Coordinates of C-alpha atoms in Angstrom, one line a residue:
M1 CA 8.6 -16.7 -6.8
Y2 CA 10.7 -19.1 -8.8
K3 CA 12.1 -19.0 -12.4
R4 CA 10.5 -21.5 -14.7
Q5 CA 12.8 -23.7 -16.8
G6 CA 12.4 -23.2 -20.5
W7 CA 11.2 -19.7 -20.2
D8 CA 14.6 -18.0 -20.7
I9 CA 13.7 -16.7 -24.1
L10 CA 10.6 -14.9 -22.7
I11 CA 12.5 -13.7 -19.6
W12 CA 14.9 -11.8 -21.9
G13 CA 12.7 -11.4 -25.0
L14 CA 9.7 -9.8 -23.4
P15 CA 11.7 -6.9 -21.9
A16 CA 13.4 -6.4 -25.2
V17 CA 10.0 -6.1 -26.9
L18 CA 8.9 -3.7 -24.1
A19 CA 12.0 -1.6 -24.8
L20 CA 11.2 -1.4 -28.5
L21 CA 7.7 -0.4 -27.7
L22 CA 8.8 2.3 -25.3
V23 CA 11.3 3.7 -27.9
S24 CA 8.6 3.6 -30.5
A25 CA 6.1 5.4 -28.2
G26 CA 8.6 8.1 -27.3
I27 CA 9.5 8.8 -30.9
E28 CA 5.9 8.8 -31.9
D29 CA 5.0 11.2 -29.1
A30 CA 7.9 13.5 -30.0
R31 CA 6.9 13.6 -33.7
I32 CA 3.1 13.8 -33.6
R33 CA 2.2 14.3 -29.9
E34 CA 0.2 11.0 -29.8
I35 CA 0.9 7.5 -28.6
A36 CA -1.0 4.7 -30.5
N37 CA -3.4 2.8 -28.3
W38 CA -2.1 -0.5 -29.7
K39 CA 1.3 0.2 -28.2
N40 CA -0.1 0.8 -24.8
A41 CA -2.3 -2.3 -25.1
A42 CA 0.6 -4.4 -26.2
I43 CA 2.7 -3.3 -23.2
A44 CA -0.2 -4.0 -20.9
L45 CA -1.1 -7.4 -22.4
L46 CA 2.5 -8.6 -22.4
A47 CA 2.9 -8.0 -18.7
P48 CA 0.9 -11.1 -17.6
V49 CA 3.0 -13.2 -20.0
W50 CA 6.1 -11.7 -18.3
W51 CA 4.7 -12.5 -14.9
T52 CA 4.2 -16.1 -15.9
A53 CA 7.6 -16.4 -17.4
I54 CA 9.3 -15.2 -14.2
G55 CA 7.1 -17.3 -12.0
L56 CA 5.0 -14.7 -10.2
S57 CA 2.2 -16.3 -8.2
P58 CA -1.4 -15.3 -9.0
W59 CA -2.0 -14.4 -5.4
P60 CA -0.8 -12.1 -4.1
D61 CA 1.9 -11.1 -6.6
M62 CA -0.1 -10.6 -9.8
V63 CA -3.0 -9.1 -7.8
I64 CA -0.6 -6.5 -6.3
Q65 CA 0.8 -5.6 -9.7
I66 CA -2.7 -5.1 -11.1
G67 CA -3.7 -3.1 -8.0
V68 CA -0.7 -0.8 -8.1
A69 CA -1.2 -0.3 -11.9
A70 CA -4.9 0.6 -11.2
A71 CA -3.8 3.2 -8.6
V72 CA -1.2 4.7 -11.0
L73 CA -3.9 4.9 -13.7
A74 CA -6.3 6.6 -11.2
L75 CA -3.6 9.1 -10.1
F76 CA -2.5 10.0 -13.6
A77 CA -6.1 10.0 -15.0
T78 CA -6.7 12.9 -12.5
A79 CA -3.8 14.7 -14.1
F80 CA -5.4 14.1 -17.5
H81 CA -8.8 15.4 -16.2
F82 CA -7.1 18.7 -15.3
G83 CA -5.4 18.9 -18.6
Q84 CA -1.9 18.2 -17.3
M85 CA -1.2 15.1 -19.4
G86 CA -2.4 13.5 -22.5
G87 CA -4.5 10.3 -22.5
G88 CA -1.8 8.3 -24.3
D89 CA 0.8 9.3 -21.6
V90 CA -1.6 8.2 -18.9
K91 CA -2.2 4.8 -20.5
L92 CA 1.6 4.3 -21.1
I93 CA 2.4 5.0 -17.5
A94 CA -0.3 2.6 -16.3
A95 CA 0.8 -0.1 -18.7
L96 CA 4.4 0.3 -17.7
A97 CA 3.3 0.0 -14.0
L98 CA 2.3 -3.6 -14.7
W99 CA 5.9 -4.4 -15.4
L100 CA 7.7 -3.0 -12.4
P101 CA 7.6 -3.9 -8.7
V102 CA 6.5 -1.1 -6.3
V103 CA 9.9 0.4 -5.3
P104 CA 11.3 0.4 -8.9
L105 CA 8.0 1.8 -10.1
M106 CA 8.3 4.7 -7.6
R107 CA 11.9 5.3 -8.8
M108 CA 10.7 5.3 -12.4
L109 CA 8.0 7.8 -11.6
L110 CA 10.4 10.1 -9.8
L111 CA 12.9 9.9 -12.7
M112 CA 10.1 10.4 -15.2
S113 CA 9.1 13.6 -13.3
V114 CA 12.6 14.9 -13.4
I115 CA 13.1 14.1 -17.1
G116 CA 9.7 15.6 -17.9
G117 CA 10.6 18.8 -16.0
V118 CA 13.9 19.2 -17.8
L119 CA 12.1 18.5 -21.1
T120 CA 9.5 21.1 -20.3
L121 CA 12.1 23.7 -19.5
V122 CA 14.0 23.1 -22.7
M123 CA 10.9 23.2 -24.8
L124 CA 9.7 26.4 -23.0
I125 CA 13.0 28.1 -23.6
E126 CA 12.9 27.1 -27.2
H127 CA 9.3 28.2 -27.5
K128 CA 10.2 31.7 -26.1
V129 CA 13.4 32.1 -28.2
R130 CA 11.6 31.3 -31.4
Q131 CA 8.7 33.5 -30.3
K132 CA 6.1 30.9 -31.2
H133 CA 2.5 31.9 -30.5
R134 CA 0.9 28.5 -30.6
T135 CA 0.1 26.4 -27.5
L136 CA 3.2 24.5 -26.2
E137 CA 2.6 20.7 -26.1
I138 CA 5.1 18.7 -24.2
P139 CA 5.8 15.2 -25.5
Y140 CA 5.8 13.6 -22.1
G141 CA 5.9 10.2 -23.6
V142 CA 9.6 10.8 -24.2
A143 CA 10.2 11.2 -20.5
I144 CA 8.0 8.1 -19.7
A145 CA 9.9 6.1 -22.3
I146 CA 13.4 7.1 -21.0
A147 CA 12.5 6.5 -17.4
G148 CA 10.8 3.2 -18.4
L149 CA 13.9 2.1 -20.2
L150 CA 16.1 3.0 -17.2
G151 CA 13.6 1.2 -14.9
L152 CA 13.8 -2.0 -17.0
R153 CA 17.1 -2.9 -15.4
E154 CA 15.3 -3.8 -12.2
P155 CA 13.0 -6.6 -13.5
L156 CA 15.7 -7.8 -15.9
L157 CA 18.4 -8.2 -13.3
N158 CA 16.3 -8.8 -10.2
Q159 CA 13.0 -10.3 -11.4
F160 CA 11.1 -9.5 -8.2
T161 CA 13.3 -11.6 -5.9

């Protein structure tokens, strides 16, 4: 892996765009319990541009990123199948997996789980206190977005080296 000269704007600009998309997805999920497909698609489609900007080799680096993201998609699609997550959440996690190397991705997923657990507890308490009788829906996109934003420091500061 080597940094390409002249790609500095993309090296810093693409993660900034990713951060904006994550914030937007988290807000959207908190407000309407959905994440727009175009946001997930944009995150996924910008990842190969990022890889090129930071000089990832097609083999094996890019293939590994795609394989890991596919495994993440399969794992969380299973959670979706059993009604544990929404489809937008699953797509957001998989798209974000394209951006992070394996170890930072594992850290991000662990942090996402902790944040999601805290969010669930807070919402459950609020739901009980207000004695709401409707089904509780957790905006897990908020946890994904926060963990993703915290996970961005790795590719920005380390860039897979």
